[in-house]
PDB file of C-alpha atoms in Angstrom:
ATOM      1  CA  UNK A   1       0.056  -0.011   0.047  1.00 26.00           C
ATOM      2  CA  UNK A   2       1.396   3.403  -0.879  1.00 30.00           C
ATOM      3  CA  UNK A   3       0.402   6.895   0.083  1.00 33.00           C
ATOM      4  CA  UNK A   4       1.427  10.397  -0.971  1.00 29.00           C
ATOM      5  CA  UNK A   5       3.797  11.843   1.581  1.00 31.00           C
ATOM      6  CA  UNK A   6       5.411  15.179   1.682  1.00 44.00           C
ATOM      7  CA  UNK A   7       9.120  15.407   1.514  1.00 47.00           C
ATOM      8  CA  UNK A   8       8.918  18.910   2.358  1.00 51.00           C
ATOM      9  CA  UNK A   9      10.578  21.234  -0.246  1.00 38.00           C
ATOM     10  CA  UNK A  10      11.463  18.172  -2.329  1.00 40.00           C
ATOM     11  CA  UNK A  11       7.889  17.927  -3.288  1.00 41.00           C
ATOM     12  CA  UNK A  12       5.360  15.007  -3.177  1.00 33.00           C
ATOM     13  CA  UNK A  13       6.729  11.612  -3.606  1.00 36.00           C
ATOM     14  CA  UNK A  14       5.220   8.098  -3.254  1.00 33.00           C
ATOM     15  CA  UNK A  15       6.845   6.038  -0.473  1.00 35.00           C
ATOM     16  CA  UNK A  16       5.667   2.795   1.362  1.00 37.00           C
ATOM     17  CA  UNK A  17       3.759   3.662   4.458  1.00 37.00           C
ATOM     18  CA  UNK A  18       5.911   1.410   6.603  1.00 37.00           C
ATOM     19  CA  UNK A  19       8.982   3.456   5.601  1.00 41.00           C
ATOM     20  CA  UNK A  20       7.398   6.460   7.419  1.00 44.00           C
ATOM     21  CA  UNK A  21       7.610   4.979  10.778  1.00 52.00           C
ATOM     22  CA  UNK A  22      11.009   6.390  11.362  1.00 64.00           C
ATOM     23  CA  UNK A  23      12.740   9.614  10.389  1.00 76.00           C
ATOM     24  CA  UNK A  24      14.403  10.073   7.012  1.00 82.00           C
ATOM     25  CA  UNK A  25      14.752  13.901   7.157  1.00 90.00           C
ATOM     26  CA  UNK A  26      16.305  15.709  10.132  1.00 93.00           C
ATOM     27  CA  UNK A  27      15.813  19.479  11.203  1.00 95.00           C
ATOM     28  CA  UNK A  28      17.103  21.507  14.000  1.00 97.00           C
ATOM     29  CA  UNK A  29      14.407  23.742  15.235  1.00 97.00           C
ATOM     30  CA  UNK A  30      13.631  26.906  17.296  1.00 98.00           C
ATOM     31  CA  UNK A  31      10.167  28.159  18.169  1.00 98.00           C
ATOM     32  CA  UNK A  32       9.235  31.437  19.602  1.00 98.00           C
ATOM     33  CA  UNK A  33       5.873  32.153  21.305  1.00 98.00           C
ATOM     34  CA  UNK A  34       5.235  35.888  20.781  1.00 98.00           C
ATOM     35  CA  UNK A  35       2.848  37.814  23.095  1.00 97.00           C
ATOM     36  CA  UNK A  36       0.418  40.287  21.430  1.00 95.00           C
ATOM     37  CA  UNK A  37      -1.826  42.980  22.750  1.00 87.00           C
ATOM     38  CA  UNK A  38      -4.381  42.543  25.710  1.00 89.00           C
ATOM     39  CA  UNK A  39      -2.776  39.334  27.057  1.00 94.00           C
ATOM     40  CA  UNK A  40      -3.063  37.210  23.949  1.00 97.00           C
ATOM     41  CA  UNK A  41      -0.703  35.041  21.775  1.00 98.00           C
ATOM     42  CA  UNK A  42       0.073  36.973  18.668  1.00 97.00           C
ATOM     43  CA  UNK A  43       1.917  34.436  16.673  1.00 98.00           C
ATOM     44  CA  UNK A  44       4.162  31.318  16.983  1.00 98.00           C
ATOM     45  CA  UNK A  45       7.365  31.534  14.902  1.00 98.00           C
ATOM     46  CA  UNK A  46       9.174  28.530  13.529  1.00 98.00           C
ATOM     47  CA  UNK A  47      12.758  28.307  12.278  1.00 98.00           C
ATOM     48  CA  UNK A  48      14.013  24.930  10.847  1.00 97.00           C
ATOM     49  CA  UNK A  49      17.430  24.006   9.651  1.00 97.00           C
ATOM     50  CA  UNK A  50      17.605  20.862   7.654  1.00 94.00           C
ATOM     51  CA  UNK A  51      20.279  18.291   7.395  1.00 94.00           C
ATOM     52  CA  UNK A  52      22.771  18.403   4.514  1.00 94.00           C
ATOM     53  CA  UNK A  53      21.632  15.366   2.705  1.00 92.00           C
ATOM     54  CA  UNK A  54      18.111  16.468   2.493  1.00 90.00           C
ATOM     55  CA  UNK A  55      19.196  20.032   1.667  1.00 91.00           C
ATOM     56  CA  UNK A  56      21.333  18.661  -1.339  1.00 90.00           C
ATOM     57  CA  UNK A  57      18.259  16.802  -2.696  1.00 88.00           C
ATOM     58  CA  UNK A  58      16.399  20.112  -2.522  1.00 90.00           C
ATOM     59  CA  UNK A  59      19.106  21.835  -4.447  1.00 90.00           C
ATOM     60  CA  UNK A  60      19.091  19.145  -7.112  1.00 89.00           C
ATOM     61  CA  UNK A  61      15.241  19.420  -7.544  1.00 87.00           C
ATOM     62  CA  UNK A  62      14.952  23.171  -7.617  1.00 90.00           C
ATOM     63  CA  UNK A  63      18.178  24.448  -9.192  1.00 90.00           C
ATOM     64  CA  UNK A  64      16.578  25.074 -12.502  1.00 88.00           C
ATOM     65  CA  UNK A  65      19.559  26.824 -13.964  1.00 88.00           C
ATOM     66  CA  UNK A  66      22.129  24.384 -12.924  1.00 88.00           C
ATOM     67  CA  UNK A  67      24.411  26.687 -11.142  1.00 89.00           C
ATOM     68  CA  UNK A  68      24.475  24.637  -7.829  1.00 85.00           C
ATOM     69  CA  UNK A  69      22.823  27.603  -6.057  1.00 88.00           C
ATOM     70  CA  UNK A  70      19.379  28.449  -5.182  1.00 93.00           C
ATOM     71  CA  UNK A  71      18.359  32.028  -6.344  1.00 94.00           C
ATOM     72  CA  UNK A  72      15.504  34.151  -4.996  1.00 95.00           C
ATOM     73  CA  UNK A  73      13.000  32.578  -7.459  1.00 95.00           C
ATOM     74  CA  UNK A  74      13.997  29.142  -6.675  1.00 94.00           C
ATOM     75  CA  UNK A  75      13.765  29.712  -2.929  1.00 96.00           C
ATOM     76  CA  UNK A  76      10.435  31.347  -3.314  1.00 95.00           C
ATOM     77  CA  UNK A  77       9.102  28.158  -5.298  1.00 92.00           C
ATOM     78  CA  UNK A  78      10.334  25.970  -2.483  1.00 93.00           C
ATOM     79  CA  UNK A  79       8.477  28.153   0.099  1.00 94.00           C
ATOM     80  CA  UNK A  80       5.264  28.114  -1.903  1.00 93.00           C
ATOM     81  CA  UNK A  81       5.463  24.336  -2.373  1.00 91.00           C
ATOM     82  CA  UNK A  82       5.910  23.823   1.405  1.00 92.00           C
ATOM     83  CA  UNK A  83       3.134  26.295   2.131  1.00 93.00           C
ATOM     84  CA  UNK A  84       0.633  24.415  -0.018  1.00 90.00           C
ATOM     85  CA  UNK A  85       1.629  21.020   0.994  1.00 88.00           C
ATOM     86  CA  UNK A  86       2.222  21.076   4.819  1.00 91.00           C
ATOM     87  CA  UNK A  87      -1.292  22.396   5.430  1.00 91.00           C
ATOM     88  CA  UNK A  88      -2.418  18.825   5.707  1.00 87.00           C
ATOM     89  CA  UNK A  89       0.131  18.205   8.460  1.00 89.00           C
ATOM     90  CA  UNK A  90      -0.806  21.351  10.491  1.00 93.00           C
ATOM     91  CA  UNK A  91       2.599  22.841   9.380  1.00 94.00           C
ATOM     92  CA  UNK A  92       4.158  20.430  11.982  1.00 94.00           C
ATOM     93  CA  UNK A  93       2.919  22.899  14.645  1.00 97.00           C
ATOM     94  CA  UNK A  94       0.715  22.103  17.452  1.00 97.00           C
ATOM     95  CA  UNK A  95      -0.824  24.337  19.997  1.00 97.00           C
ATOM     96  CA  UNK A  96      -3.182  23.526  22.824  1.00 97.00           C
ATOM     97  CA  UNK A  97      -5.126  25.543  25.440  1.00 97.00           C
ATOM     98  CA  UNK A  98      -6.188  23.612  28.441  1.00 96.00           C
ATOM     99  CA  UNK A  99      -5.919  20.484  26.536  1.00 93.00           C
ATOM    100  CA  UNK A 100      -7.962  21.685  23.470  1.00 96.00           C
ATOM    101  CA  UNK A 101      -6.364  22.185  20.041  1.00 95.00           C
ATOM    102  CA  UNK A 102      -5.930  25.737  18.906  1.00 97.00           C
ATOM    103  CA  UNK A 103      -6.664  26.444  15.247  1.00 97.00           C
ATOM    104  CA  UNK A 104      -4.285  28.824  13.424  1.00 97.00           C
ATOM    105  CA  UNK A 105      -4.358  30.414  10.016  1.00 96.00           C
ATOM    106  CA  UNK A 106      -2.232  29.368   7.025  1.00 96.00           C
ATOM    107  CA  UNK A 107       1.167  31.168   7.095  1.00 97.00           C
ATOM    108  CA  UNK A 108       1.343  34.300   4.945  1.00 96.00           C
ATOM    109  CA  UNK A 109       4.704  33.104   3.611  1.00 97.00           C
ATOM    110  CA  UNK A 110       7.283  30.410   4.299  1.00 96.00           C
ATOM    111  CA  UNK A 111      10.698  32.006   3.763  1.00 97.00           C
ATOM    112  CA  UNK A 112      13.411  29.873   2.601  1.00 96.00           C
ATOM    113  CA  UNK A 113      17.220  30.328   2.690  1.00 97.00           C
ATOM    114  CA  UNK A 114      20.229  28.176   1.791  1.00 95.00           C
ATOM    115  CA  UNK A 115      23.366  28.671   3.706  1.00 95.00           C
ATOM    116  CA  UNK A 116      26.288  26.518   4.611  1.00 94.00           C
ATOM    117  CA  UNK A 117      24.811  23.724   2.447  1.00 94.00           C
ATOM    118  CA  UNK A 118      21.701  23.662   4.550  1.00 96.00           C
ATOM    119  CA  UNK A 119      18.143  24.688   3.785  1.00 94.00           C
ATOM    120  CA  UNK A 120      16.539  26.967   6.305  1.00 97.00           C
ATOM    121  CA  UNK A 121      12.876  27.762   6.600  1.00 96.00           C
ATOM    122  CA  UNK A 122      11.053  30.547   8.614  1.00 97.00           C
ATOM    123  CA  UNK A 123       7.384  31.147   9.049  1.00 98.00           C
ATOM    124  CA  UNK A 124       4.801  32.069  11.722  1.00 98.00           C
ATOM    125  CA  UNK A 125       1.318  30.999  12.432  1.00 98.00           C
ATOM    126  CA  UNK A 126      -1.351  32.962  14.072  1.00 98.00           C
ATOM    127  CA  UNK A 127      -4.378  31.705  16.060  1.00 98.00           C
ATOM    128  CA  UNK A 128      -7.642  32.259  14.217  1.00 97.00           C
ATOM    129  CA  UNK A 129      -9.359  33.476  17.339  1.00 96.00           C
ATOM    130  CA  UNK A 130      -7.705  35.338  20.339  1.00 95.00           C
ATOM    131  CA  UNK A 131      -5.792  33.053  22.431  1.00 97.00           C
ATOM    132  CA  UNK A 132      -5.627  34.216  26.099  1.00 97.00           C
ATOM    133  CA  UNK A 133      -2.410  33.904  28.130  1.00 97.00           C
ATOM    134  CA  UNK A 134      -4.171  32.040  30.903  1.00 95.00           C
ATOM    135  CA  UNK A 135      -4.564  28.474  32.036  1.00 97.00           C
ATOM    136  CA  UNK A 136      -2.229  25.773  30.593  1.00 97.00           C
ATOM    137  CA  UNK A 137      -0.722  26.340  27.053  1.00 98.00           C
ATOM    138  CA  UNK A 138       1.361  23.837  25.113  1.00 97.00           C
ATOM    139  CA  UNK A 139       3.482  24.565  22.103  1.00 98.00           C
ATOM    140  CA  UNK A 140       5.387  21.933  19.995  1.00 97.00           C
ATOM    141  CA  UNK A 141       6.492  20.909  16.524  1.00 96.00           C
ATOM    142  CA  UNK A 142       6.605  17.402  15.115  1.00 93.00           C
ATOM    143  CA  UNK A 143       5.734  15.494  12.003  1.00 89.00           C
ATOM    144  CA  UNK A 144       2.654  13.278  12.551  1.00 85.00           C
ATOM    145  CA  UNK A 145       3.984  10.802  10.053  1.00 80.00           C
ATOM    146  CA  UNK A 146       7.286  10.498  11.752  1.00 79.00           C
ATOM    147  CA  UNK A 147       9.105  10.948   8.503  1.00 83.00           C
ATOM    148  CA  UNK A 148      10.703  14.073   9.558  1.00 88.00           C
ATOM    149  CA  UNK A 149      12.511  14.479  12.942  1.00 89.00           C
ATOM    150  CA  UNK A 150      12.417  18.033  14.420  1.00 93.00           C
ATOM    151  CA  UNK A 151      14.666  18.482  17.149  1.00 94.00           C
ATOM    152  CA  UNK A 152      14.940  21.261  19.752  1.00 97.00           C
ATOM    153  CA  UNK A 153      18.583  20.837  20.921  1.00 95.00           C
ATOM    154  CA  UNK A 154      18.326  23.137  23.932  1.00 97.00           C
ATOM    155  CA  UNK A 155      15.411  24.033  26.217  1.00 97.00           C
ATOM    156  CA  UNK A 156      16.064  27.598  25.071  1.00 97.00           C
ATOM    157  CA  UNK A 157      15.180  26.813  21.556  1.00 98.00           C
ATOM    158  CA  UNK A 158      11.481  26.741  22.816  1.00 98.00           C
ATOM    159  CA  UNK A 159      11.171  30.456  23.901  1.00 98.00           C
ATOM    160  CA  UNK A 160       8.614  33.080  24.690  1.00 98.00           C
ATOM    161  CA  UNK A 161       8.591  36.802  23.924  1.00 97.00           C
ATOM    162  CA  UNK A 162       6.701  39.156  25.908  1.00 97.00           C
ATOM    163  CA  UNK A 163       6.229  40.426  29.689  1.00 95.00           C
ATOM    164  CA  UNK A 164       3.055  38.498  30.461  1.00 95.00           C
ATOM    165  CA  UNK A 165       4.462  35.283  29.103  1.00 97.00           C
ATOM    166  CA  UNK A 166       7.707  35.862  31.054  1.00 96.00           C
ATOM    167  CA  UNK A 167       6.009  35.580  34.427  1.00 96.00           C
ATOM    168  CA  UNK A 168       4.173  32.314  33.661  1.00 97.00           C
ATOM    169  CA  UNK A 169       5.723  29.002  34.616  1.00 98.00           C
ATOM    170  CA  UNK A 170       7.676  27.336  31.787  1.00 98.00           C
ATOM    171  CA  UNK A 171       8.309  23.607  31.397  1.00 98.00           C
ATOM    172  CA  UNK A 172      10.115  21.925  28.506  1.00 98.00           C
ATOM    173  CA  UNK A 173       8.818  18.330  28.235  1.00 95.00           C
ATOM    174  CA  UNK A 174      11.125  15.801  26.807  1.00 94.00           C
ATOM    175  CA  UNK A 175       9.414  12.439  26.871  1.00 85.00           C
ATOM    176  CA  UNK A 176      11.650   9.314  27.401  1.00 75.00           C
ATOM    177  CA  UNK A 177      10.887   7.030  24.481  1.00 68.00           C
ATOM    178  CA  UNK A 178      11.380   3.873  26.638  1.00 64.00           C
ATOM    179  CA  UNK A 179       8.994   5.227  29.295  1.00 72.00           C
ATOM    180  CA  UNK A 180       6.401   6.254  26.597  1.00 63.00           C
ATOM    181  CA  UNK A 181       6.283   2.824  25.076  1.00 64.00           C
ATOM    182  CA  UNK A 182       6.190   1.095  28.414  1.00 66.00           C
ATOM    183  CA  UNK A 183       3.169   3.263  29.565  1.00 64.00           C
ATOM    184  CA  UNK A 184       1.303   2.856  26.266  1.00 63.00           C
ATOM    185  CA  UNK A 185       1.850  -0.806  25.265  1.00 64.00           C
ATOM    186  CA  UNK A 186      -1.705  -1.328  24.712  1.00 63.00           C
ATOM    187  CA  UNK A 187      -2.078   1.644  22.375  1.00 61.00           C
ATOM    188  CA  UNK A 188       1.163   1.403  20.464  1.00 58.00           C
ATOM    189  CA  UNK A 189      -0.005  -1.436  18.125  1.00 59.00           C
ATOM    190  CA  UNK A 190       1.183  -2.514  14.717  1.00 56.00           C
ATOM    191  CA  UNK A 191      -1.273  -0.109  13.335  1.00 49.00           C
ATOM    192  CA  UNK A 192       0.685   2.830  14.923  1.00 54.00           C
ATOM    193  CA  UNK A 193       3.991   1.754  13.389  1.00 55.00           C
ATOM    194  CA  UNK A 194       2.315   1.224   9.938  1.00 56.00           C
ATOM    195  CA  UNK A 195       0.399   4.409   9.954  1.00 53.00           C
ATOM    196  CA  UNK A 196       1.198   6.878  12.668  1.00 49.00           C
ATOM    197  CA  UNK A 197      -1.206   9.558  11.440  1.00 48.00           C
ATOM    198  CA  UNK A 198      -4.074   7.233  11.975  1.00 46.00           C
ATOM    199  CA  UNK A 199      -3.378   6.878  15.606  1.00 48.00           C
ATOM    200  CA  UNK A 200      -2.168  10.376  16.700  1.00 61.00           C
ATOM    201  CA  UNK A 201       0.280   8.901  19.005  1.00 68.00           C
ATOM    202  CA  UNK A 202       3.486  10.578  17.721  1.00 74.00           C
ATOM    203  CA  UNK A 203       2.841  13.676  19.922  1.00 78.00           C
ATOM    204  CA  UNK A 204       3.694  11.344  22.940  1.00 77.00           C
ATOM    205  CA  UNK A 205       7.129  11.288  21.938  1.00 79.00           C
ATOM    206  CA  UNK A 206       7.450  14.988  20.956  1.00 89.00           C
ATOM    207  CA  UNK A 207       9.414  17.734  22.753  1.00 95.00           C
ATOM    208  CA  UNK A 208       7.059  20.587  23.767  1.00 96.00           C
ATOM    209  CA  UNK A 209       6.853  23.771  25.793  1.00 98.00           C
ATOM    210  CA  UNK A 210       4.164  23.959  28.485  1.00 98.00           C
ATOM    211  CA  UNK A 211       3.250  27.459  29.779  1.00 98.00           C
ATOM    212  CA  UNK A 212       1.132  27.742  32.909  1.00 98.00           C
ATOM    213  CA  UNK A 213      -0.281  31.315  33.752  1.00 95.00           C
TER     214      UNK A 213
END
């Protein structure tokens, strides 16, 4: 059985579902939760730096003039491809307020750059309705299909911007995979490993920032 799976800026490629159960693309990430007016969350900014192997494949696919570089037009094409395609996967960005999912608008633009042989992507998402800075908020980035590994190397890579957010309690959650598997053996079935998106269990393994105000 095959399914269409996004390889980010490399475009849409058919791959076996079973192959999606572990990462093939790696990205170092930073997330900034930005405070807006009247005690609300204005936007959540994402910065991703991809591994050199994936980045090289993107250059091969999008370097239309064959100069082994990516010019502004080529970079913009990558950004447009990702913006259109990642909507199905919530732009790998997940926000909850008191346990309930927070909806956000499609990013205006996904900016793409290519430096030191690595693809970088920058974009922000904004809640569709005002999100108050109160209660328990959670922010994270992960690929529901597990094809892309998004890594926050340091706790400081999950950051807040704003005076109200600064006085809230911050806790970076880094789940222990062995512990997660042990606690969820009845749920982590063969179906999960064959189709992670159908079980929504990937989030159990994901790093996230919890903000309690």
